[in-house]
Short mmCIF file of C-alpha atoms in Angstrom, two decimals:
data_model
loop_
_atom_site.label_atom_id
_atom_site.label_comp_id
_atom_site.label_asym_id
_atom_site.label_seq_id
_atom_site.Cartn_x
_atom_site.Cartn_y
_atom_site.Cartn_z
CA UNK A 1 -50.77 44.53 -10.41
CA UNK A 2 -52.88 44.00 -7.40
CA UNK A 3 -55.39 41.08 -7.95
CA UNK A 4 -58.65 41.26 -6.89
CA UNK A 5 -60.26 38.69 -4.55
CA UNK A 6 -62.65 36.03 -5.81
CA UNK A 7 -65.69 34.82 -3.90
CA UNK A 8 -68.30 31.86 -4.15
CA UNK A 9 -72.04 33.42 -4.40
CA UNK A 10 -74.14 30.52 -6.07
CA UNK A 11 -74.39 26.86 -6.12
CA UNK A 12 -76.43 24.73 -8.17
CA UNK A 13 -76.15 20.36 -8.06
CA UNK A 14 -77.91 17.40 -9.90
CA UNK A 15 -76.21 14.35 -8.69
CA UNK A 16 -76.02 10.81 -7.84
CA UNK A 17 -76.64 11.91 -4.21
CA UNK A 18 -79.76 15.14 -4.44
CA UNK A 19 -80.89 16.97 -7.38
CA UNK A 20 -79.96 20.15 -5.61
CA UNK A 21 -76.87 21.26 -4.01
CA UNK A 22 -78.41 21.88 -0.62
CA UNK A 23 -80.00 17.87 -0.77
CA UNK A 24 -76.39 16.73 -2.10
CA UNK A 25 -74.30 18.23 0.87
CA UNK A 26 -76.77 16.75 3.65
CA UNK A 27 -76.44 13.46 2.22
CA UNK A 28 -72.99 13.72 1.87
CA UNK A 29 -73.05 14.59 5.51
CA UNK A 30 -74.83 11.75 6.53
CA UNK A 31 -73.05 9.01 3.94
CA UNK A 32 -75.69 8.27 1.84
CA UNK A 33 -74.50 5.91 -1.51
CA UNK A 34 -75.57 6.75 -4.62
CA UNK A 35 -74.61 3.94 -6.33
CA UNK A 36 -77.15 1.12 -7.30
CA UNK A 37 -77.81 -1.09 -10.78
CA UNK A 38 -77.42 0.69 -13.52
CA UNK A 39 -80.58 1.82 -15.65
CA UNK A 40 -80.16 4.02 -18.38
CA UNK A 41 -79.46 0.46 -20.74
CA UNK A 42 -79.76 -3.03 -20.20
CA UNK A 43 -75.96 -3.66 -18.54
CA UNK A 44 -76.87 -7.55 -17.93
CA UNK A 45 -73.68 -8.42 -20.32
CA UNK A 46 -71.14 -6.33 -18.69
CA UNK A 47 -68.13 -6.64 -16.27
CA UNK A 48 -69.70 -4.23 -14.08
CA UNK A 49 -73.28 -3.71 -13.73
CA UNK A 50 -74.10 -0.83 -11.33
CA UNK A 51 -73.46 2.99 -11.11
CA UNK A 52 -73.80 6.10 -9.39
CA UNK A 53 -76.82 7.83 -11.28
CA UNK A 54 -79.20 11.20 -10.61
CA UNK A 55 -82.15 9.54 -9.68
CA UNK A 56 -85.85 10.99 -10.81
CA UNK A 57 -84.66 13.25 -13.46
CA UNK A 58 -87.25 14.38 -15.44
CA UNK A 59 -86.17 16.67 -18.48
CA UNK A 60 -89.93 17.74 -19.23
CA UNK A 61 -89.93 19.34 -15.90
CA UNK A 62 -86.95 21.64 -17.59
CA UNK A 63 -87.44 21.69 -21.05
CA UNK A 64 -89.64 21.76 -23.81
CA UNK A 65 -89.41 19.25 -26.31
CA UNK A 66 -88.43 20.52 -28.98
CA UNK A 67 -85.61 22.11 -26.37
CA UNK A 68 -84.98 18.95 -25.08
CA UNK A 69 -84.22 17.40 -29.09
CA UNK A 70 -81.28 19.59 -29.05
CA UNK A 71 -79.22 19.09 -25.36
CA UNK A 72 -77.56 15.76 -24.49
CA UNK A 73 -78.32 14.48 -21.14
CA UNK A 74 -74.56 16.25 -20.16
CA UNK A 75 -75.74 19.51 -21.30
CA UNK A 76 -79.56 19.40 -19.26
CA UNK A 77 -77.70 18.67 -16.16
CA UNK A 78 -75.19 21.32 -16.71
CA UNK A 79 -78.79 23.93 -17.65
CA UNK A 80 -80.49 22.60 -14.64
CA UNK A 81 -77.33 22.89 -12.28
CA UNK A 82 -76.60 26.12 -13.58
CA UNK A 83 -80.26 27.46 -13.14
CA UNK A 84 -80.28 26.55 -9.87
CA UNK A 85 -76.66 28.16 -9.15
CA UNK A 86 -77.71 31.48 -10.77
CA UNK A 87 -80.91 31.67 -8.61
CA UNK A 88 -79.27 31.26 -5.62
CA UNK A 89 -77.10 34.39 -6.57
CA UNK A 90 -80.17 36.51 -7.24
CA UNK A 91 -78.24 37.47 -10.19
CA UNK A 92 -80.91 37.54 -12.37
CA UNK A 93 -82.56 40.22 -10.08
CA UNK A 94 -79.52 42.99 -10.30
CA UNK A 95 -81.31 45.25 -13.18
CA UNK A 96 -77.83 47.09 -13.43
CA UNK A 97 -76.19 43.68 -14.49
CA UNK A 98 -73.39 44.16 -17.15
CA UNK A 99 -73.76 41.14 -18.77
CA UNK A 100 -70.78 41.38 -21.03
CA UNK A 101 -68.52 41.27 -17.87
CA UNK A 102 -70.69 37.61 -17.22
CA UNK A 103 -68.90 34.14 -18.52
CA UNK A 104 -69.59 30.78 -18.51
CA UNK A 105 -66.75 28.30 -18.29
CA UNK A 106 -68.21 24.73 -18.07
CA UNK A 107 -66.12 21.19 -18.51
CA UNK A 108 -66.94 18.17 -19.60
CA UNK A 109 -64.31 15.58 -19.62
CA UNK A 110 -66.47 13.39 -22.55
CA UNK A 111 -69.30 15.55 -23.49
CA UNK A 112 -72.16 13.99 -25.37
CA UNK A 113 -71.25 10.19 -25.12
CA UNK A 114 -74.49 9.12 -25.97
CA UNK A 115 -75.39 11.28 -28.29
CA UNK A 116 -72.58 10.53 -29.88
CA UNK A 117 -73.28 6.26 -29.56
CA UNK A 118 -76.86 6.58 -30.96
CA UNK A 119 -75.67 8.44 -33.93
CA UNK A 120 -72.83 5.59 -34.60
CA UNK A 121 -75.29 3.13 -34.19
CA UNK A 122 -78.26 4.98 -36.32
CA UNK A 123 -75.15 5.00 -38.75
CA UNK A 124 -74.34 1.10 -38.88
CA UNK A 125 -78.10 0.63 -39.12
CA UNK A 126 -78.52 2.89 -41.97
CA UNK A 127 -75.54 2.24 -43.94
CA UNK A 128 -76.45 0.34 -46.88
CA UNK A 129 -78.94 3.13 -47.96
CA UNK A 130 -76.01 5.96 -47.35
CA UNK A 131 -74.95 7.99 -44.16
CA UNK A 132 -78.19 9.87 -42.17
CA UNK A 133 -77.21 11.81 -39.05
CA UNK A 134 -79.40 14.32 -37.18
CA UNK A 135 -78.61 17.63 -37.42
CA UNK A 136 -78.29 18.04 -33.36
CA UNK A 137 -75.59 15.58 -34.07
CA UNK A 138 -72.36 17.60 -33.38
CA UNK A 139 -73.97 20.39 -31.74
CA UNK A 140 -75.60 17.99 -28.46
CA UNK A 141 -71.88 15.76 -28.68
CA UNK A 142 -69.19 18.31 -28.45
CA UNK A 143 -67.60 19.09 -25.29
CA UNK A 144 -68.21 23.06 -24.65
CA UNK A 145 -71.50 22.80 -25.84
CA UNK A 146 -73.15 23.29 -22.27
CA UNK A 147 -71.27 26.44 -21.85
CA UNK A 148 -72.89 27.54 -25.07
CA UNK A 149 -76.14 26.89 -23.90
CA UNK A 150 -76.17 28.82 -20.32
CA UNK A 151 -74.74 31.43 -22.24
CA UNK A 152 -77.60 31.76 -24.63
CA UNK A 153 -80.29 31.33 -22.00
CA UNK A 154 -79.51 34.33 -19.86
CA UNK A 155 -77.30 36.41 -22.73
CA UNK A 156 -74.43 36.45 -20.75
CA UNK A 157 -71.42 37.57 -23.36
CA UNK A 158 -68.33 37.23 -21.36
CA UNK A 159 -66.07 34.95 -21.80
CA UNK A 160 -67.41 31.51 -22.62
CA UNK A 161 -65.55 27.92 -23.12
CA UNK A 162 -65.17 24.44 -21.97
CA UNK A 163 -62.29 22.88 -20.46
CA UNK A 164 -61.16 19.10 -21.49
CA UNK A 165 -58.47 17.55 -19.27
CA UNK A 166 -60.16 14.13 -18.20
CA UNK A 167 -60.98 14.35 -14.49
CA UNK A 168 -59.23 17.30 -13.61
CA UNK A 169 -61.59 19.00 -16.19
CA UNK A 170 -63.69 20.62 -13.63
CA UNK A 171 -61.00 21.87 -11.51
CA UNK A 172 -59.72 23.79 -14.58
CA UNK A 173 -62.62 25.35 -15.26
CA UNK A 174 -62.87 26.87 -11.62
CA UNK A 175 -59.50 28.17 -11.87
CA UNK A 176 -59.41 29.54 -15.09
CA UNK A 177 -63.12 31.50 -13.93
CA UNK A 178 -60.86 32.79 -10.79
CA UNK A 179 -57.99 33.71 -12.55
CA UNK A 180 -60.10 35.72 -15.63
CA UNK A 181 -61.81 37.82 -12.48
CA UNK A 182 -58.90 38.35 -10.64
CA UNK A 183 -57.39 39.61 -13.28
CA UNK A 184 -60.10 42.13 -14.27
CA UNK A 185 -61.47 40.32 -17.27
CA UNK A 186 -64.60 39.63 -16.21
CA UNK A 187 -67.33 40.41 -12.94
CA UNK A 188 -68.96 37.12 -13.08
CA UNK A 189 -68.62 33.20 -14.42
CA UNK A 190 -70.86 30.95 -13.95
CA UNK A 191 -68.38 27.39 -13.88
CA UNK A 192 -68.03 24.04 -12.65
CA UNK A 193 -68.56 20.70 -15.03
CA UNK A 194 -71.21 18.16 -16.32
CA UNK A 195 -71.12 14.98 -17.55
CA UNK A 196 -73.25 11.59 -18.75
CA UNK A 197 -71.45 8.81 -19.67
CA UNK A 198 -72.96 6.02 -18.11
CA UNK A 199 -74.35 4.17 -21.35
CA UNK A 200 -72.69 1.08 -23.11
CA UNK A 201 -69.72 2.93 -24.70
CA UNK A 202 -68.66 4.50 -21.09
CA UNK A 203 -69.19 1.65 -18.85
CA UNK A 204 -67.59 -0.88 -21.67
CA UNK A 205 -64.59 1.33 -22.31
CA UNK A 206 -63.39 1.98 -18.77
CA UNK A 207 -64.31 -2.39 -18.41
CA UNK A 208 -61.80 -3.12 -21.01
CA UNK A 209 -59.16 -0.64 -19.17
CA UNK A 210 -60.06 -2.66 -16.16
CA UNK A 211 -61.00 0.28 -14.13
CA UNK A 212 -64.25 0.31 -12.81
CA UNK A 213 -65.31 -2.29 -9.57
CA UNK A 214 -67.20 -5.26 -10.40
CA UNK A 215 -68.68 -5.67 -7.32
CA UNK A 216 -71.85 -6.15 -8.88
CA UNK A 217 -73.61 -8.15 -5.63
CA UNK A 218 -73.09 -4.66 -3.25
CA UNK A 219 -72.69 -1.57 -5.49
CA UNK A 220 -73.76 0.98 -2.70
CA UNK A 221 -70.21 -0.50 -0.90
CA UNK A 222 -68.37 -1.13 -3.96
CA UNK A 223 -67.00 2.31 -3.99
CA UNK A 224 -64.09 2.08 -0.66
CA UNK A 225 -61.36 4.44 -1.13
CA UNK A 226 -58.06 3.87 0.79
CA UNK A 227 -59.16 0.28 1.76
CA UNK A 228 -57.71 -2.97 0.89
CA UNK A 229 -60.37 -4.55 -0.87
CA UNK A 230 -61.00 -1.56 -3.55
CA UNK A 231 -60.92 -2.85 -6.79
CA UNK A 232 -61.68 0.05 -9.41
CA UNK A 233 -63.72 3.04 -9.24
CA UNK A 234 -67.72 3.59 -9.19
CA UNK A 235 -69.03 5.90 -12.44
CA UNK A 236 -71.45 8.40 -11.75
CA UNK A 237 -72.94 11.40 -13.55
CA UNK A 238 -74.29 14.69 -13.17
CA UNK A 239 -73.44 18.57 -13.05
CA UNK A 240 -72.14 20.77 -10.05
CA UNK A 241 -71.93 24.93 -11.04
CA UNK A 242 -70.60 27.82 -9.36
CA UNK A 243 -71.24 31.57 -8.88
CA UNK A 244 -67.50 33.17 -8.57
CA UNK A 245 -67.66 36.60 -8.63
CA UNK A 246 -65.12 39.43 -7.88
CA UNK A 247 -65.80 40.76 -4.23
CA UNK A 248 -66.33 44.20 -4.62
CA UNK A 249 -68.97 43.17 -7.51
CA UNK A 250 -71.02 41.14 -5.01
CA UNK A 251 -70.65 43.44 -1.82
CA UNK A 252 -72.22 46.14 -3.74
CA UNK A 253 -74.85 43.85 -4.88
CA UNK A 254 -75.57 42.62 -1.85
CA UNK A 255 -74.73 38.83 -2.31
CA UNK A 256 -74.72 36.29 0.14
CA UNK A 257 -71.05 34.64 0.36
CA UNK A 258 -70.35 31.12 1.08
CA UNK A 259 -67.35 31.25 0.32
CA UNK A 260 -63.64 32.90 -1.09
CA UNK A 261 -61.37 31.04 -3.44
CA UNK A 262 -58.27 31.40 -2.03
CA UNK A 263 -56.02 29.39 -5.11
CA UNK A 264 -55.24 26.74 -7.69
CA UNK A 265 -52.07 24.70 -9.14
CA UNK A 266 -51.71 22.92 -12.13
CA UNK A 267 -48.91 20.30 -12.85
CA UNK A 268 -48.47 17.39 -15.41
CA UNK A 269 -47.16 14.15 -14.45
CA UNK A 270 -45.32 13.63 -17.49
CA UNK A 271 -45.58 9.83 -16.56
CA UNK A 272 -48.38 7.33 -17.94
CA UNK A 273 -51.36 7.39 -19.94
CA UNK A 274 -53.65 6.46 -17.58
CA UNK A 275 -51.89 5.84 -14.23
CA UNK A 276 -50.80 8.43 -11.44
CA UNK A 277 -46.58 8.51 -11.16
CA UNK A 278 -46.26 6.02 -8.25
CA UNK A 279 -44.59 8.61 -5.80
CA UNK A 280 -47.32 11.42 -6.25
CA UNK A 281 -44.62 14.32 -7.95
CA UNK A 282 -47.36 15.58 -10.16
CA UNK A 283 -50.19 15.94 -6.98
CA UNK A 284 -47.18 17.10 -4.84
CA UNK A 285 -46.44 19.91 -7.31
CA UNK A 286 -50.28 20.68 -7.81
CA UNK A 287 -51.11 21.24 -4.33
CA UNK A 288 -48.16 23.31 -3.89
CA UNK A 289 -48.67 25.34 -6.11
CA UNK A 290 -51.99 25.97 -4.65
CA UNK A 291 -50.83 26.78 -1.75
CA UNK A 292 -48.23 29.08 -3.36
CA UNK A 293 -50.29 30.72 -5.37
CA UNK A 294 -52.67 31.13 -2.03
CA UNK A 295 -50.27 32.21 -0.30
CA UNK A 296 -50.95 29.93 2.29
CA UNK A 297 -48.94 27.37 4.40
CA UNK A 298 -49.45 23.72 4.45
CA UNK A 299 -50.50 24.52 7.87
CA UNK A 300 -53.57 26.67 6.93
CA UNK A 301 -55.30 23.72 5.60
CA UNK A 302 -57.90 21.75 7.47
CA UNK A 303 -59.31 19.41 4.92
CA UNK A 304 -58.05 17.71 1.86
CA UNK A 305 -61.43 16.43 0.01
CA UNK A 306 -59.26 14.05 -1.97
CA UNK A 307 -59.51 12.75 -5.22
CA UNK A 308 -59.39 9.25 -3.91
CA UNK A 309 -60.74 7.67 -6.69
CA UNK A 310 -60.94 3.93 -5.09
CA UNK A 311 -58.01 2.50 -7.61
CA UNK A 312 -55.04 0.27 -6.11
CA UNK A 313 -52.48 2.73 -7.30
CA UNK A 314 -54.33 6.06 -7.34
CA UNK A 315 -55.16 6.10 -3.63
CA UNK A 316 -51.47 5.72 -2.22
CA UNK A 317 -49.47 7.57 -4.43
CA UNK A 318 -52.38 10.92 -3.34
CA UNK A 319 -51.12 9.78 0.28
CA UNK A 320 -47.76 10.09 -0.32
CA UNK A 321 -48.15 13.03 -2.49
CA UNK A 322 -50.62 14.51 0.91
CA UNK A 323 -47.43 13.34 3.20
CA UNK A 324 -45.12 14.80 1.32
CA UNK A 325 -46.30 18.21 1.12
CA UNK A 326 -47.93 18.63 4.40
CA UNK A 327 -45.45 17.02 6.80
CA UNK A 328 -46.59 16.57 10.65
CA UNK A 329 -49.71 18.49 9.62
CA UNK A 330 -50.97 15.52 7.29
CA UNK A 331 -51.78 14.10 10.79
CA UNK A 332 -53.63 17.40 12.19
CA UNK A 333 -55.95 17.83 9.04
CA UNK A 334 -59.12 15.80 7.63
CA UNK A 335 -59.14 13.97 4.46
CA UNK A 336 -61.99 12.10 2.87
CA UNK A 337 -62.74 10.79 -0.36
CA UNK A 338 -66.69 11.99 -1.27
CA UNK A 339 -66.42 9.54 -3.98
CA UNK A 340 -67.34 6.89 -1.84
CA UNK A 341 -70.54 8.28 -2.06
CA UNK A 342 -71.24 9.85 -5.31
CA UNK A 343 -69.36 7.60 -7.37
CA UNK A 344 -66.70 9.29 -10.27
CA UNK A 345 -68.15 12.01 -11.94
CA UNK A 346 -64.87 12.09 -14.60
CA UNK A 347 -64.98 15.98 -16.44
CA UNK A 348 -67.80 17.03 -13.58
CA UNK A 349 -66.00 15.46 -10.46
CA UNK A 350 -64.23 18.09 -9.77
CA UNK A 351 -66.94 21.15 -9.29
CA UNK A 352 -68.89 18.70 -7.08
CA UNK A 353 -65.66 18.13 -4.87
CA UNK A 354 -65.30 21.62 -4.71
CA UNK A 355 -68.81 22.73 -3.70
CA UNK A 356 -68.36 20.18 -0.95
CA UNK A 357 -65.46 21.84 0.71
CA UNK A 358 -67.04 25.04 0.01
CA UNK A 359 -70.09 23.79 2.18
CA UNK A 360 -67.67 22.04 5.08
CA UNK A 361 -66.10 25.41 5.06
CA UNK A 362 -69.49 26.94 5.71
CA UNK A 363 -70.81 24.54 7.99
CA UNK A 364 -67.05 23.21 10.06
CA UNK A 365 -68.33 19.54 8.87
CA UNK A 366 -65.96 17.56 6.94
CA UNK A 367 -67.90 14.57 4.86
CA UNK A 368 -66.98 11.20 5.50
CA UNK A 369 -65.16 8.41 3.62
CA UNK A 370 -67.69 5.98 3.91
CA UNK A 371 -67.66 1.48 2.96
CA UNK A 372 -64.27 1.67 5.34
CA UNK A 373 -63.92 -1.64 8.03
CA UNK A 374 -61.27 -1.84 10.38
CA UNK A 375 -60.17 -5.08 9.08
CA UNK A 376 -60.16 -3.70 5.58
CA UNK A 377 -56.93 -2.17 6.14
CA UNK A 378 -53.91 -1.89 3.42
CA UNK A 379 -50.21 -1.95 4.55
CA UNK A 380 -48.66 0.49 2.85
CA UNK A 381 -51.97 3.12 3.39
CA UNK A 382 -50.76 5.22 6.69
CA UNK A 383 -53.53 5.62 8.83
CA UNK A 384 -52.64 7.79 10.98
CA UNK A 385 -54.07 10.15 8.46
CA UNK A 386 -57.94 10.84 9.50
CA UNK A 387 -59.74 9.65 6.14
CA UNK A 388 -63.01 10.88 8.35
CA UNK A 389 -63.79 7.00 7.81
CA UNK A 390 -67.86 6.83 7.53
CA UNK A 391 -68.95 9.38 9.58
CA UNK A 392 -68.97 12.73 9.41
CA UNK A 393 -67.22 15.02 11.98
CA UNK A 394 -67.61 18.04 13.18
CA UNK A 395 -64.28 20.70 13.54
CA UNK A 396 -62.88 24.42 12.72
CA UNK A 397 -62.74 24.08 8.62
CA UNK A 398 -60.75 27.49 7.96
CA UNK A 399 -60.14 26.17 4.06
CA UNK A 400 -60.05 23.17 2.33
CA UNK A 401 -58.01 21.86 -0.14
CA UNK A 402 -59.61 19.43 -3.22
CA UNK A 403 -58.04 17.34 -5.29
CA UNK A 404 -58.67 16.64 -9.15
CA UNK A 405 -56.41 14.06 -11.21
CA UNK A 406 -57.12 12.80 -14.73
CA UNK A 407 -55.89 10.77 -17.54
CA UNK A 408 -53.06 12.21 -19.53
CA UNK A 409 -51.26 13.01 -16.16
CA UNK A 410 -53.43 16.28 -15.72
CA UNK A 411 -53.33 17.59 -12.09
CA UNK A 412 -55.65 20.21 -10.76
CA UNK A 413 -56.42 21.86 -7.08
CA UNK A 414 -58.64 24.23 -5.69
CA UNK A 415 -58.13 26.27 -2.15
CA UNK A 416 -61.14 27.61 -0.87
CA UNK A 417 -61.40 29.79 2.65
CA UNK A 418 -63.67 31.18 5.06
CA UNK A 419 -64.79 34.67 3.36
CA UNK A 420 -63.61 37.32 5.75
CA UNK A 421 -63.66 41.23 5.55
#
């Protein structure tokens, strides 16, 4: 069957970086951390201390009270993101809308952590007089609750989920949207991922794994991808969501188009809990079968937003995973790692990623990998490869490549392109 060709029409951001997608992408441009000491608890006790947070988020600018009662802080950044994603499609203003053929496919690679850690501890408090939960309890925790939500605020009965696979979550989602319109099964999804986990349970857990920095004493640098001195990854938080829409659907609406998806591949390391296999087979098999199911060559690509997490092993086995596919070309293209900037958004990491190569596909800007020095440099990191090391730079971006990995050996990438007649 001939599949039908997929296209980018909205975008909607609350992140560590701007509380709107077109705020996040100039900051990203120009470098700007988001990390900084953590506030949503008291962290004084902890390994690590800091985070990469939304800043100024007020939920009674969004919602109601008794609204608010129901959504976990995942699910009002995945409402807000989504209202503002859905507003910049003017979809709300096509009257002739078939709202059954709309879906909402948003991840979450926790869900409602804190919800979930208040009610534990209301729990232990409570538990010599008998168990007392709130009702919101498991409605505000669960994982596809956000997609719920959007769905109910604008009655849009297509297909409607949320996609678990750590921090490839969000890269799921945006290829299982793609693949549903593609195939003819729906017009419109509204996709992408959310998440909130930076309270005591989140920041503890990945402590005790030994995975986050501790730089406590320089946060907005502790975050330095492919350089020596990286010692864990930053956690942020937030919600990045997507318009993709079938073509035809949004030329006859007239809809401005930022962008097409071009692909996506999937693979499993079959390897480690938690770690990446050392030689990169899982990413290598992911990003070709991006490029497969593209079908583009490795030479197509001008920018690999990486997932580049900051870890000892997770940076170099992407490298040789990004050598190993692309050849000579590794040394033609860009890669940078925007996570030097916004921190690790787990289950939501991956939409953000991808609304950033949308935009350097846009704009021919590829962010930079920032907190690199020249005398921070690793031996067995090849850099010869153009990380785009802390400043931005300016070239042809024809389609980018990004990069989700998560626990459980999940592997996930997304192909974007130029749109083109």
């Amino acid at each position: 069957m001939d599949l039908k060709r997929v296209v980018v029409t909205g975008l909607g951001a609350v992140t560590p970086i701007g509380n709107d997608a077109p705020t996040t992408w100039l900051n990203a441009v120009a470098g700007v951390s988001g990390a900084g000491p953590i506030t949503h608890f008291d962290a004084s006790k902890f390994k690590t201390q800091f985070a990469c947070e939304v800043k100024d988020f007020d939920s009674s600018a969004h919602f109601d009270r008794k609204k608010a009662r129901t959504l976990d802080l995942y699910a009002q950044y995945a409402m807000v993101a989504a209202e503002e994603a859905i507003k910049d499609s003017k979809l709300e203003e096509d009257e002739e809308l078939n709202k059954n053929r709309v879906g909402v496919i948003i991840a979450a690679g926790i869900g409602g952590l804190h919800t979930f850690e208040e009610e534990a501890g209301n729990y232990a408090i409570n538990a010599e007089i008998g168990p007392k939960y709130n009702p919101f309890f498991i409605p505000k925790m669960i994982a596809d609750i956000a997609a719920g939500h959007i769905s109910m605020e604008y009655g849009y009965h297509g297909p409607n989920f949320g996609t678990v696979s750590a921090c490839a979550s969000s890269n799921n989602a945006i290829i299982e949207a793609f693949d549903l319109i593609r195939l003819g099964k729906a017009d419109v999804i509204v996709t992408g991922g959310a998440e909130a986990a930076i309270f005591p349970a989140g920041v503890g857990g990945f402590n005790a794994m030994h995975a986050l920095s501790t730089r406590n004493e320089e946060p907005e640098t502790a975050s330095r991808p492919f350089s020596k001195s990286r010692d864990g990854f930053v956690m942020g938080e937030g919600s990045v969501v997507l318009i993709l829409e079938e073509l035809e659907h949004a030329k006859a609406r007239g809809a401005k188009i930022y962008a097409e998806v071009a692909g996506g591949g999937l693979s499993a390391d079959a390897y480690h809990l938690t770690a990446t296999h050392p030689e990169g087979l899982g990413a290598v098999l992911a990003m070709r079968n991006a490029l497969e199911d593209a079908n583009m060559k490795p030479e197509d690509i001008d920018y690999i937003n990486a997932h580049g997490t900051s870890t000892a092993v997770g940076d170099i086995s992407e490298i040789k995973a990004i050598k190993e596919v692309f050849g000579d070309h590794a040394y033609k293209l860009n890669v940078s790692s925007t996570k030097s900037m916004t921190g690790h958004l787990l289950g939501a990491t991956g939409a953000l990623e991808a609304m950033l190569s949308v935009q350097a596909v846009v704009n021919d800007v590829v962010p930079p990998t920032i907190n690199h020095s020249d005398d921070d440099v690793d031996e067995e990191i090849d850099y010869n490869i153009n990380f785009t090391f802390n400043k931005a730079q300016n070239r042809p971006v024809r389609a980018a490549l990004s990069n989700s990995f998560g626990f459980g050996g999940h592997n996930a990438t997304v192909i974007v392109k130029k749109y083109q007649e």
